[in-house]
Amino acid sequence: MFLAKSEYLQKIKRLADMAKELRVNVYIWGERGVGKTFLAKYIAPNAIVNPNAPTINPVIIENFDKNPVLDFKNNFLIATGTEPLNKDLLKRYFTMDIEIKPLKDHPEDIEEFIKLFTSQAKEELKINHDIKIENPDISENLNSLKRQIYKKYLLPQNKDEILELLYNYYLKNHATYEEEIKDFEKTLFKAMREKYGSKLQISEKLKINRVTLTKKMKALNV
């Protein structure tokens, strides 16, 4: 399966289908996390990734641009890299090359990948509840988006779960009361600062005197 909602990825899919049918060697390149290996496995689902010895199976070689030398010949080669190859190398080893652009250049596909990674996370983590991704992290393309989804599924869902985690933590680890209170306040103030920004809003939400809050935040270096 290859997700392709945008016109851009539909074009990529047509090229991939052509390569898959004709079994021609393909070089796939683009930024980290854009889905190069994902596309390579779509073209050659039975391929061996980065083999150490000759094989009759299709082969996928990652980071080919870093070391563009083949130790053995193969009838069906898919390679990936972050940079385009020069014309001589491309002509020597490949019939076509495919560039996959960053996710920000085809944002129509973000929601489809969220659905894919959400489904994978629920199955792998044995979790049934749904989550909502309001601000998708595509700073590292699919890598950061997938990490964001899995991280959110692994976070506690409510206060009771958080208290349960703290309880289990304190059963095994503990410092002095003063140290624990400082750690708690520092974590709390950092979260409030990120959420609300101004000390005025934080003091109102936490119902704490703003002068006292300012002194505490300064002492904790928050």
mmCIF file of C-alpha atoms in Angstrom:
data_model
loop_
_atom_site.group_PDB
_atom_site.id
_atom_site.type_symbol
_atom_site.label_atom_id
_atom_site.label_comp_id
_atom_site.label_asym_id
_atom_site.label_seq_id
_atom_site.Cartn_x
_atom_site.Cartn_y
_atom_site.Cartn_z
ATOM 1 C CA MET A 1 0.000 0.000 0.000
ATOM 2 C CA PHE A 2 1.200 3.492 -0.823
ATOM 3 C CA LEU A 3 -0.690 6.534 0.466
ATOM 4 C CA ALA A 4 -1.256 9.150 -2.201
ATOM 5 C CA LYS A 5 -3.970 11.732 -1.648
ATOM 6 C CA SER A 6 -2.219 14.725 -3.198
ATOM 7 C CA GLU A 7 -1.702 15.057 -6.942
ATOM 8 C CA TYR A 8 2.023 15.121 -6.244
ATOM 9 C CA LEU A 9 2.135 11.734 -4.492
ATOM 10 C CA GLN A 10 -0.235 10.270 -7.056
ATOM 11 C CA LYS A 11 2.371 11.184 -9.668
ATOM 12 C CA ILE A 12 5.076 9.534 -7.554
ATOM 13 C CA LYS A 13 2.911 6.428 -7.250
ATOM 14 C CA ARG A 14 2.489 6.209 -11.041
ATOM 15 C CA LEU A 15 6.265 6.289 -11.459
ATOM 16 C CA ALA A 16 6.657 3.661 -8.728
ATOM 17 C CA ASP A 17 4.050 1.418 -10.354
ATOM 18 C CA MET A 18 5.916 1.679 -13.642
ATOM 19 C CA ALA A 19 9.200 0.720 -11.987
ATOM 20 C CA LYS A 20 7.493 -2.140 -10.155
ATOM 21 C CA GLU A 21 5.950 -3.553 -13.317
ATOM 22 C CA LEU A 22 9.051 -3.193 -15.481
ATOM 23 C CA ARG A 23 11.493 -4.138 -12.687
ATOM 24 C CA VAL A 24 13.881 -1.332 -13.505
ATOM 25 C CA ASN A 25 16.523 -0.016 -11.130
ATOM 26 C CA VAL A 26 15.411 3.122 -9.289
ATOM 27 C CA TYR A 27 17.202 5.715 -7.179
ATOM 28 C CA ILE A 28 14.915 7.451 -4.649
ATOM 29 C CA TRP A 29 16.150 10.592 -2.917
ATOM 30 C CA GLY A 30 14.982 13.340 -0.597
ATOM 31 C CA GLU A 31 15.220 14.668 2.952
ATOM 32 C CA ARG A 32 15.268 12.335 5.936
ATOM 33 C CA GLY A 33 11.838 11.048 6.839
ATOM 34 C CA VAL A 34 10.086 11.718 3.522
ATOM 35 C CA GLY A 35 9.352 8.015 2.994
ATOM 36 C CA LYS A 36 12.157 6.832 0.707
ATOM 37 C CA THR A 37 12.427 3.314 2.124
ATOM 38 C CA PHE A 38 8.642 3.180 2.378
ATOM 39 C CA LEU A 39 8.422 3.802 -1.378
ATOM 40 C CA ALA A 40 11.289 1.417 -2.098
ATOM 41 C CA LYS A 41 9.460 -1.394 -0.284
ATOM 42 C CA TYR A 42 6.294 -0.572 -2.223
ATOM 43 C CA ILE A 43 8.222 -1.021 -5.480
ATOM 44 C CA ALA A 44 9.987 -4.182 -4.300
ATOM 45 C CA PRO A 45 8.067 -5.658 -1.341
ATOM 46 C CA ASN A 46 10.199 -8.818 -1.232
ATOM 47 C CA ALA A 47 13.510 -6.980 -1.385
ATOM 48 C CA ILE A 48 16.366 -7.567 1.032
ATOM 49 C CA VAL A 49 17.478 -4.320 2.663
ATOM 50 C CA ASN A 50 21.233 -3.642 2.719
ATOM 51 C CA PRO A 51 22.342 -7.236 1.972
ATOM 52 C CA ASN A 52 25.880 -8.348 2.826
ATOM 53 C CA ALA A 53 26.095 -10.950 0.069
ATOM 54 C CA PRO A 54 24.788 -11.549 -3.452
ATOM 55 C CA THR A 55 21.142 -12.578 -3.669
ATOM 56 C CA ILE A 56 18.612 -13.401 -6.360
ATOM 57 C CA ASN A 57 16.038 -11.297 -4.517
ATOM 58 C CA PRO A 58 15.414 -7.640 -5.261
ATOM 59 C CA VAL A 59 17.709 -5.398 -3.219
ATOM 60 C CA ILE A 60 17.201 -2.097 -1.402
ATOM 61 C CA ILE A 61 20.367 -0.201 -0.534
ATOM 62 C CA GLU A 62 19.944 2.760 1.794
ATOM 63 C CA ASN A 63 22.193 5.853 1.844
ATOM 64 C CA PHE A 64 23.577 4.937 -1.560
ATOM 65 C CA ASP A 65 24.715 8.526 -2.153
ATOM 66 C CA LYS A 66 27.155 8.230 0.776
ATOM 67 C CA ASN A 67 28.907 5.205 -0.750
ATOM 68 C CA PRO A 68 27.809 4.758 -4.390
ATOM 69 C CA VAL A 69 29.623 1.473 -5.004
ATOM 70 C CA LEU A 70 28.000 -1.912 -5.560
ATOM 71 C CA ASP A 71 29.854 -4.970 -4.276
ATOM 72 C CA PHE A 72 27.818 -7.306 -6.468
ATOM 73 C CA LYS A 73 25.462 -7.176 -9.413
ATOM 74 C CA ASN A 74 21.732 -7.555 -8.992
ATOM 75 C CA ASN A 75 18.849 -7.751 -11.445
ATOM 76 C CA PHE A 76 16.531 -5.446 -9.519
ATOM 77 C CA LEU A 77 18.011 -2.639 -7.431
ATOM 78 C CA ILE A 78 16.267 0.117 -5.490
ATOM 79 C CA ALA A 79 18.549 2.600 -3.733
ATOM 80 C CA THR A 80 17.861 5.597 -1.523
ATOM 81 C CA GLY A 81 19.749 8.719 -0.539
ATOM 82 C CA THR A 82 19.380 12.279 0.642
ATOM 83 C CA GLU A 83 21.174 13.862 -2.317
ATOM 84 C CA PRO A 84 20.771 13.529 -6.100
ATOM 85 C CA LEU A 85 23.408 11.458 -7.902
ATOM 86 C CA ASN A 86 25.575 12.887 -10.638
ATOM 87 C CA LYS A 87 24.569 11.956 -14.174
ATOM 88 C CA ASP A 88 27.341 9.396 -14.668
ATOM 89 C CA LEU A 89 26.478 7.423 -11.530
ATOM 90 C CA LEU A 90 22.782 7.609 -12.263
ATOM 91 C CA LYS A 91 23.258 6.356 -15.808
ATOM 92 C CA ARG A 92 25.585 3.562 -14.685
ATOM 93 C CA TYR A 93 23.243 1.981 -12.153
ATOM 94 C CA PHE A 94 19.682 3.230 -12.629
ATOM 95 C CA THR A 95 16.949 3.582 -15.215
ATOM 96 C CA MET A 96 15.088 6.308 -13.337
ATOM 97 C CA ASP A 97 15.338 8.473 -10.248
ATOM 98 C CA ILE A 98 12.484 9.709 -8.075
ATOM 99 C CA GLU A 99 12.680 12.716 -5.767
ATOM 100 C CA ILE A 100 10.311 12.758 -2.789
ATOM 101 C CA LYS A 101 9.727 16.290 -1.561
ATOM 102 C CA PRO A 102 9.273 17.286 2.119
ATOM 103 C CA LEU A 103 5.833 16.814 3.633
ATOM 104 C CA LYS A 104 5.375 20.584 3.897
ATOM 105 C CA ASP A 105 5.294 20.730 0.091
ATOM 106 C CA HIS A 106 2.269 18.398 -0.104
ATOM 107 C CA PRO A 107 0.357 19.017 3.169
ATOM 108 C CA GLU A 108 -2.783 17.359 1.768
ATOM 109 C CA ASP A 109 -1.161 14.019 2.649
ATOM 110 C CA ILE A 110 -0.532 14.778 6.333
ATOM 111 C CA GLU A 111 -3.960 13.640 7.523
ATOM 112 C CA GLU A 112 -3.627 10.330 5.678
ATOM 113 C CA PHE A 113 -0.304 9.610 7.347
ATOM 114 C CA ILE A 114 -1.775 10.535 10.735
ATOM 115 C CA LYS A 115 -4.493 7.918 10.151
ATOM 116 C CA LEU A 116 -1.869 5.351 9.128
ATOM 117 C CA PHE A 117 0.410 5.907 12.123
ATOM 118 C CA THR A 118 -2.544 6.094 14.511
ATOM 119 C CA SER A 119 -3.781 2.723 13.273
ATOM 120 C CA GLN A 120 -0.302 1.227 13.597
ATOM 121 C CA ALA A 121 0.155 2.611 17.116
ATOM 122 C CA LYS A 122 -3.207 1.290 18.315
ATOM 123 C CA GLU A 123 -2.413 -2.166 16.974
ATOM 124 C CA GLU A 124 1.171 -2.337 18.230
ATOM 125 C CA LEU A 125 0.479 -0.815 21.645
ATOM 126 C CA LYS A 126 -2.829 -2.647 22.122
ATOM 127 C CA ILE A 127 -4.675 0.628 22.739
ATOM 128 C CA ASN A 128 -8.269 1.330 21.739
ATOM 129 C CA HIS A 129 -8.790 5.015 22.508
ATOM 130 C CA ASP A 130 -8.380 7.727 19.884
ATOM 131 C CA ILE A 131 -6.161 10.783 20.027
ATOM 132 C CA LYS A 132 -6.285 14.155 18.301
ATOM 133 C CA ILE A 133 -3.244 15.714 16.660
ATOM 134 C CA GLU A 134 -3.937 19.452 16.479
ATOM 135 C CA ASN A 135 -0.483 20.624 15.393
ATOM 136 C CA PRO A 136 1.230 17.888 13.373
ATOM 137 C CA ASP A 137 4.991 17.882 13.834
ATOM 138 C CA ILE A 138 6.477 17.593 10.346
ATOM 139 C CA SER A 139 9.848 19.141 11.239
ATOM 140 C CA GLU A 140 11.449 15.803 10.329
ATOM 141 C CA ASN A 141 8.708 14.783 7.928
ATOM 142 C CA LEU A 142 7.214 11.332 8.624
ATOM 143 C CA ASN A 143 9.782 10.579 11.329
ATOM 144 C CA SER A 144 8.654 13.389 13.630
ATOM 145 C CA LEU A 145 4.974 12.875 12.803
ATOM 146 C CA LYS A 146 5.097 9.179 13.712
ATOM 147 C CA ARG A 147 7.106 9.922 16.859
ATOM 148 C CA GLN A 148 4.550 12.553 17.907
ATOM 149 C CA ILE A 149 1.652 10.101 17.530
ATOM 150 C CA TYR A 150 3.333 7.252 19.412
ATOM 151 C CA LYS A 151 4.469 9.624 22.157
ATOM 152 C CA LYS A 152 0.928 10.919 22.612
ATOM 153 C CA TYR A 153 -0.441 7.385 22.878
ATOM 154 C CA LEU A 154 2.163 6.541 25.511
ATOM 155 C CA LEU A 155 1.364 9.599 27.638
ATOM 156 C CA PRO A 156 -1.084 9.271 30.561
ATOM 157 C CA GLN A 157 -4.623 10.105 29.519
ATOM 158 C CA ASN A 158 -5.901 11.563 32.780
ATOM 159 C CA LYS A 159 -4.898 12.707 36.256
ATOM 160 C CA ASP A 160 -5.478 9.285 37.815
ATOM 161 C CA GLU A 161 -2.998 7.695 35.402
ATOM 162 C CA ILE A 162 -0.451 10.413 36.181
ATOM 163 C CA LEU A 163 -0.864 9.835 39.928
ATOM 164 C CA GLU A 164 -0.478 6.102 39.384
ATOM 165 C CA LEU A 165 2.798 6.699 37.545
ATOM 166 C CA LEU A 166 4.030 8.961 40.347
ATOM 167 C CA TYR A 167 3.023 6.379 42.933
ATOM 168 C CA ASN A 168 5.009 3.640 41.176
ATOM 169 C CA TYR A 169 7.951 5.990 40.716
ATOM 170 C CA TYR A 170 8.075 6.906 44.403
ATOM 171 C CA LEU A 171 7.914 3.252 45.387
ATOM 172 C CA LYS A 172 11.307 2.818 43.750
ATOM 173 C CA ASN A 173 12.870 6.279 43.788
ATOM 174 C CA HIS A 174 12.712 9.194 46.155
ATOM 175 C CA ALA A 175 14.754 12.194 47.250
ATOM 176 C CA THR A 176 14.165 14.539 50.175
ATOM 177 C CA TYR A 177 10.809 16.266 50.522
ATOM 178 C CA GLU A 178 12.367 19.625 49.625
ATOM 179 C CA GLU A 179 14.022 18.215 46.493
ATOM 180 C CA GLU A 180 10.840 16.518 45.345
ATOM 181 C CA ILE A 181 8.797 19.701 45.839
ATOM 182 C CA LYS A 182 11.360 21.704 43.845
ATOM 183 C CA ASP A 183 11.252 19.181 40.999
ATOM 184 C CA PHE A 184 7.458 19.226 41.009
ATOM 185 C CA GLU A 185 7.234 23.036 41.032
ATOM 186 C CA LYS A 186 9.843 23.368 38.280
ATOM 187 C CA THR A 187 7.973 20.921 36.050
ATOM 188 C CA LEU A 188 4.656 22.611 36.791
ATOM 189 C CA PHE A 189 5.935 26.122 36.111
ATOM 190 C CA LYS A 190 7.662 25.078 32.865
ATOM 191 C CA ALA A 191 4.442 23.531 31.608
ATOM 192 C CA MET A 192 2.372 26.577 32.601
ATOM 193 C CA ARG A 193 4.851 28.937 30.975
ATOM 194 C CA GLU A 194 4.690 26.999 27.721
ATOM 195 C CA LYS A 195 0.888 26.899 27.815
ATOM 196 C CA TYR A 196 0.035 30.408 29.011
ATOM 197 C CA GLY A 197 3.172 32.490 28.384
ATOM 198 C CA SER A 198 2.789 35.392 30.814
ATOM 199 C CA LYS A 199 3.320 35.209 34.574
ATOM 200 C CA LEU A 200 0.053 37.086 35.040
ATOM 201 C CA GLN A 201 -1.930 34.317 33.360
ATOM 202 C CA ILE A 202 0.006 31.628 35.203
ATOM 203 C CA SER A 203 -0.652 33.271 38.584
ATOM 204 C CA GLU A 204 -4.352 33.546 37.757
ATOM 205 C CA LYS A 205 -4.633 29.913 36.635
ATOM 206 C CA LEU A 206 -2.692 28.555 39.623
ATOM 207 C CA LYS A 207 -4.219 31.083 42.041
ATOM 208 C CA ILE A 208 -0.813 32.117 43.350
ATOM 209 C CA ASN A 209 0.471 35.636 44.063
ATOM 210 C CA ARG A 210 2.382 36.926 41.043
ATOM 211 C CA VAL A 211 5.293 38.237 43.146
ATOM 212 C CA THR A 212 5.596 34.875 44.872
ATOM 213 C CA LEU A 213 5.371 33.112 41.520
ATOM 214 C CA THR A 214 8.102 35.313 40.025
ATOM 215 C CA LYS A 215 10.427 34.629 42.971
ATOM 216 C CA LYS A 216 9.839 30.881 42.769
ATOM 217 C CA MET A 217 10.373 30.755 38.992
ATOM 218 C CA LYS A 218 13.584 32.781 39.322
ATOM 219 C CA ALA A 219 14.886 30.558 42.102
ATOM 220 C CA LEU A 220 14.120 27.452 40.027
ATOM 221 C CA ASN A 221 15.625 29.017 36.884
ATOM 222 C CA VAL A 222 12.389 28.556 34.931
#
